[in-house]
Coordinates of C-alpha atoms in Angstrom, one line a residue:
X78 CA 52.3 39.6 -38.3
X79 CA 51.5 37.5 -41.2
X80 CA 47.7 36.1 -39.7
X81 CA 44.9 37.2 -40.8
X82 CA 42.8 39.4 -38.5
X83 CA 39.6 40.7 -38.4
X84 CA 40.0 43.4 -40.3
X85 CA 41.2 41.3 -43.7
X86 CA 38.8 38.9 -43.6
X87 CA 36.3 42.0 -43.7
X88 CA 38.0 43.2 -46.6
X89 CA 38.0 40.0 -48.7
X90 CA 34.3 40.0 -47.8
X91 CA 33.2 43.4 -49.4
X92 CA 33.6 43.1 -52.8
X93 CA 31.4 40.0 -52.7
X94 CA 28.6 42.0 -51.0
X95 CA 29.1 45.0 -52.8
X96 CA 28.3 42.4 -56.2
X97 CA 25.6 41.3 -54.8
X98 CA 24.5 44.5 -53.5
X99 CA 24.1 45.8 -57.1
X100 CA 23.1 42.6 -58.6
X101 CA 19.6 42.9 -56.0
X102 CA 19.2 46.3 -57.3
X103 CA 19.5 45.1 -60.4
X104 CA 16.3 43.2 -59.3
X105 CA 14.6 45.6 -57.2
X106 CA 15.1 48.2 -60.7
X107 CA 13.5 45.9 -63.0
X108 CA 10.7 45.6 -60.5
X109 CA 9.9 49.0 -59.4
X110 CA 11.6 50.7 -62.4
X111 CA 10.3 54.2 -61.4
X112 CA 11.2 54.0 -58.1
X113 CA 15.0 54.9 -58.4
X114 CA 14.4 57.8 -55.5
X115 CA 13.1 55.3 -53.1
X116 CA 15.2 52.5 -53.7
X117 CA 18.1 54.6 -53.2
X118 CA 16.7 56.1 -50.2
X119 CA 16.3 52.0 -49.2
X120 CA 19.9 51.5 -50.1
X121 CA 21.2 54.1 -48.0
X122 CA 19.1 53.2 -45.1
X123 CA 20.8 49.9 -45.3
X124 CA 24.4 51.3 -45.1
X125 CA 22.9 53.3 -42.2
X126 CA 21.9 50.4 -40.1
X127 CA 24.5 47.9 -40.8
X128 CA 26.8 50.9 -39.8
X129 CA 25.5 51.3 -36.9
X130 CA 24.9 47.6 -35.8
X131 CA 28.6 47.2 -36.6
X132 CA 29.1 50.1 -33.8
X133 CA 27.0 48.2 -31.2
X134 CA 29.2 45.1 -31.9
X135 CA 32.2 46.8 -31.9
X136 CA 31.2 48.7 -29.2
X137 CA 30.1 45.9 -26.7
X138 CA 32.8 43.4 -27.9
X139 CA 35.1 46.2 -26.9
X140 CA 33.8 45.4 -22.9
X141 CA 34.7 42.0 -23.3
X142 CA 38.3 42.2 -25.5
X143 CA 39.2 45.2 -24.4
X144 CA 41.1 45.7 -27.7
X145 CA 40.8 45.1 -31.4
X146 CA 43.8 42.8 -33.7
X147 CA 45.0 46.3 -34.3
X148 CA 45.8 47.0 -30.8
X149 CA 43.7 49.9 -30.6
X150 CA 41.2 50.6 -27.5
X151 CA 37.7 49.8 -29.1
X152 CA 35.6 51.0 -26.5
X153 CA 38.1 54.3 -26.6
X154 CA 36.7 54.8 -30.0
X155 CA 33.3 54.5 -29.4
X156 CA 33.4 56.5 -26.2
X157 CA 34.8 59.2 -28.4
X158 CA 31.2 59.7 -30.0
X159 CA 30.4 63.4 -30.5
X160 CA 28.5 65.2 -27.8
X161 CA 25.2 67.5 -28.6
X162 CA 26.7 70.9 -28.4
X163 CA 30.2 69.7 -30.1
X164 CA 27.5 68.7 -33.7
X165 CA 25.6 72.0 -33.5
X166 CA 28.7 74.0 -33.2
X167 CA 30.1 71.6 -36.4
X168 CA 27.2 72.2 -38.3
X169 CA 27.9 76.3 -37.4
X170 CA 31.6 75.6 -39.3
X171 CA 30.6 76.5 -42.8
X172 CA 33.4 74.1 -44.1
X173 CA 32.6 71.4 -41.6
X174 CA 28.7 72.1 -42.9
X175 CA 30.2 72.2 -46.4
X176 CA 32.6 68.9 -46.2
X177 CA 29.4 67.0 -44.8
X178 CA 27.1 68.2 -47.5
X179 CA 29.6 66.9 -50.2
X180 CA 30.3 63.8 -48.6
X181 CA 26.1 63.2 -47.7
X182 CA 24.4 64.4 -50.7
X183 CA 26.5 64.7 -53.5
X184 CA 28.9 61.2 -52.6
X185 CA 26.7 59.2 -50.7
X186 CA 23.3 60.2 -51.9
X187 CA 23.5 61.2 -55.2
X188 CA 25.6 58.8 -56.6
X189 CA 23.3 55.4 -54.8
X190 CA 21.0 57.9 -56.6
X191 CA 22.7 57.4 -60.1
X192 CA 24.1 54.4 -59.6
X193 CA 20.0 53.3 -59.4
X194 CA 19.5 55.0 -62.3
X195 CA 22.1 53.3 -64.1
X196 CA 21.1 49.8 -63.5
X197 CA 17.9 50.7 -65.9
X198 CA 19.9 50.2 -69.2
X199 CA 23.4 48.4 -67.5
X200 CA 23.1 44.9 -65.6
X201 CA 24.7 44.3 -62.6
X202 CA 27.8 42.5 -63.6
X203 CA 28.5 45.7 -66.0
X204 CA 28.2 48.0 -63.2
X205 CA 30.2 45.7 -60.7
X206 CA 32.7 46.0 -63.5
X207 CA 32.7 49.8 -63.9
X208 CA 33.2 50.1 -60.8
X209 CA 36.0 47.5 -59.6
X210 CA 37.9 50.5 -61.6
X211 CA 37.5 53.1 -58.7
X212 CA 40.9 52.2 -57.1
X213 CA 42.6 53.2 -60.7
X214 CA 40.7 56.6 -61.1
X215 CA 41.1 56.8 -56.9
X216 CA 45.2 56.1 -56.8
X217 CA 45.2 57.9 -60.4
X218 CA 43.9 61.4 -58.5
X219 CA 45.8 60.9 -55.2
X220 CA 49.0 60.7 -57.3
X221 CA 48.4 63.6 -59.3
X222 CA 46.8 65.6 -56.6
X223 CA 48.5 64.7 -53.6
X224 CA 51.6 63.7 -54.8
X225 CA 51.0 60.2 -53.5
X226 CA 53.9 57.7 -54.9
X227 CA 52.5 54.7 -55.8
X228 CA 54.6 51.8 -54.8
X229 CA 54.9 48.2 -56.5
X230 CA 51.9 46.7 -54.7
X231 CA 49.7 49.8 -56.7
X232 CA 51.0 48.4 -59.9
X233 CA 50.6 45.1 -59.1
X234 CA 46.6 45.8 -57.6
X235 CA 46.7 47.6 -61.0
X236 CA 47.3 44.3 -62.8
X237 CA 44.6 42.8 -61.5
X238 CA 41.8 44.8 -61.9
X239 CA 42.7 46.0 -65.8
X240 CA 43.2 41.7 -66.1
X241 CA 39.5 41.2 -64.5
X242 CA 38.0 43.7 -66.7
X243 CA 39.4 42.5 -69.7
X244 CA 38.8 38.4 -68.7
X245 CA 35.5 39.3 -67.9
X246 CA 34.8 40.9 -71.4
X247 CA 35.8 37.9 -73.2
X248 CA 34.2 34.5 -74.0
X249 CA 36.9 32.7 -72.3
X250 CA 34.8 29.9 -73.0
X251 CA 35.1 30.0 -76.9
X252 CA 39.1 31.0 -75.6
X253 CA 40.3 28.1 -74.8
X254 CA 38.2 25.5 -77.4
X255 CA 39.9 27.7 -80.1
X256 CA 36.5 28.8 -81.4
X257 CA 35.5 32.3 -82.3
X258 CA 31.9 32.2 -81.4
X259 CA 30.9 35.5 -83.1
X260 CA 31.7 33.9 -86.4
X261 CA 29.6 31.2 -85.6
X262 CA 26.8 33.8 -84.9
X263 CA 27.2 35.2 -88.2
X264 CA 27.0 31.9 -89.7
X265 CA 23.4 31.6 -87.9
X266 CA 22.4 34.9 -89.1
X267 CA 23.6 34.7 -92.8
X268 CA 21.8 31.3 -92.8
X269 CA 18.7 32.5 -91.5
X270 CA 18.7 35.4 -93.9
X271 CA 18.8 33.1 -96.7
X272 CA 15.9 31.1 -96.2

């Protein structure tokens, strides 16, 4: 169907937090700008617990729906929660041990980690917009890679992130009155040198 469910109003909702996710770091950086460990550490604390308060919802909203917009069985996904001896005999699987370092430390971890470090010398709106590139580099690899075929839609998503990168480079501002405002900061400067 056409509606909108849960799941898309979720979506449409990210990007805004992840923005203001980096633009509080932004903050928290300029603050404590020797703290990047910690602040990291804080950041993925956070992704921890609002992961895991999204499984009690989902998990207890399951009793009372019975099922998701999707159709699918909520509380048969959160029933399906490892056991105890099926973890320790993952973390025996040297590629299940090795998958969950890559994805913990070097994916999750380290790069909160750098992406902390960045926010020293880049502000938050130019890391929101290095990053709103992701889906290029991410379709990019699973094209090459994978053999993925991109479809329409891909090249359309496309569009739209190269067009917000370059709109938000511009003074659109200065755009649309016509004006080029770095000749009028020269002007300011060559005055100023003058006198």
């Amino acid at each position: 169907s056409d509606a909108l469910t849960e799941g898309d109003l979720l979506s449409l909702i990210q990007p805004v937090m992840f923005g203001l996710g980096f633009w509080r770091m932004e903050a928290a950086v300029e603050n404590f700008p020797k703290e990047a460990a910690r602040l990291a550490a804080a950041n993925i604390l956070m992704v921890f617990l609002m992961s895991a308060s999204y499984l009690i919802y989902s998990s207890s909203s399951a009793t009372t729906m019975g099922m998701d917009a999707g159709g699918v069985l909520l509380s048969d996904a959160c029933n399906s929660l490892p056991t105890t001896s099926e973890i320790m005999t993952w973390l025996q699987t040297p590629s299940i041990l090795g998958m969950l370092v890559w994805t913990g430390v070097v994916t999750t971890a380290f790069t909160m980690y750098m992406e902390t470090v960045a926010l020293k010398t880049l502000s938050a709106a130019e890391t929101t917009l290095i990053f709103s590139t992701e889906p290029l580099f991410g379709a990019a690899f699973a094209a090459l890679v994978a053999n993925e075929c991109l479809g329409p839609e891909a090249a359309v998503g496309a569009a739209f992130i190269i067009g917000g990168c370059l709109v938000s480079g511009m003074d659109v501002g200065s755009l649309l009155k016509g004006k080029d405002t770095r000749m009028e900061d020269d002007a300011v400067e060559t005055s100023g040198v003058d006198q």
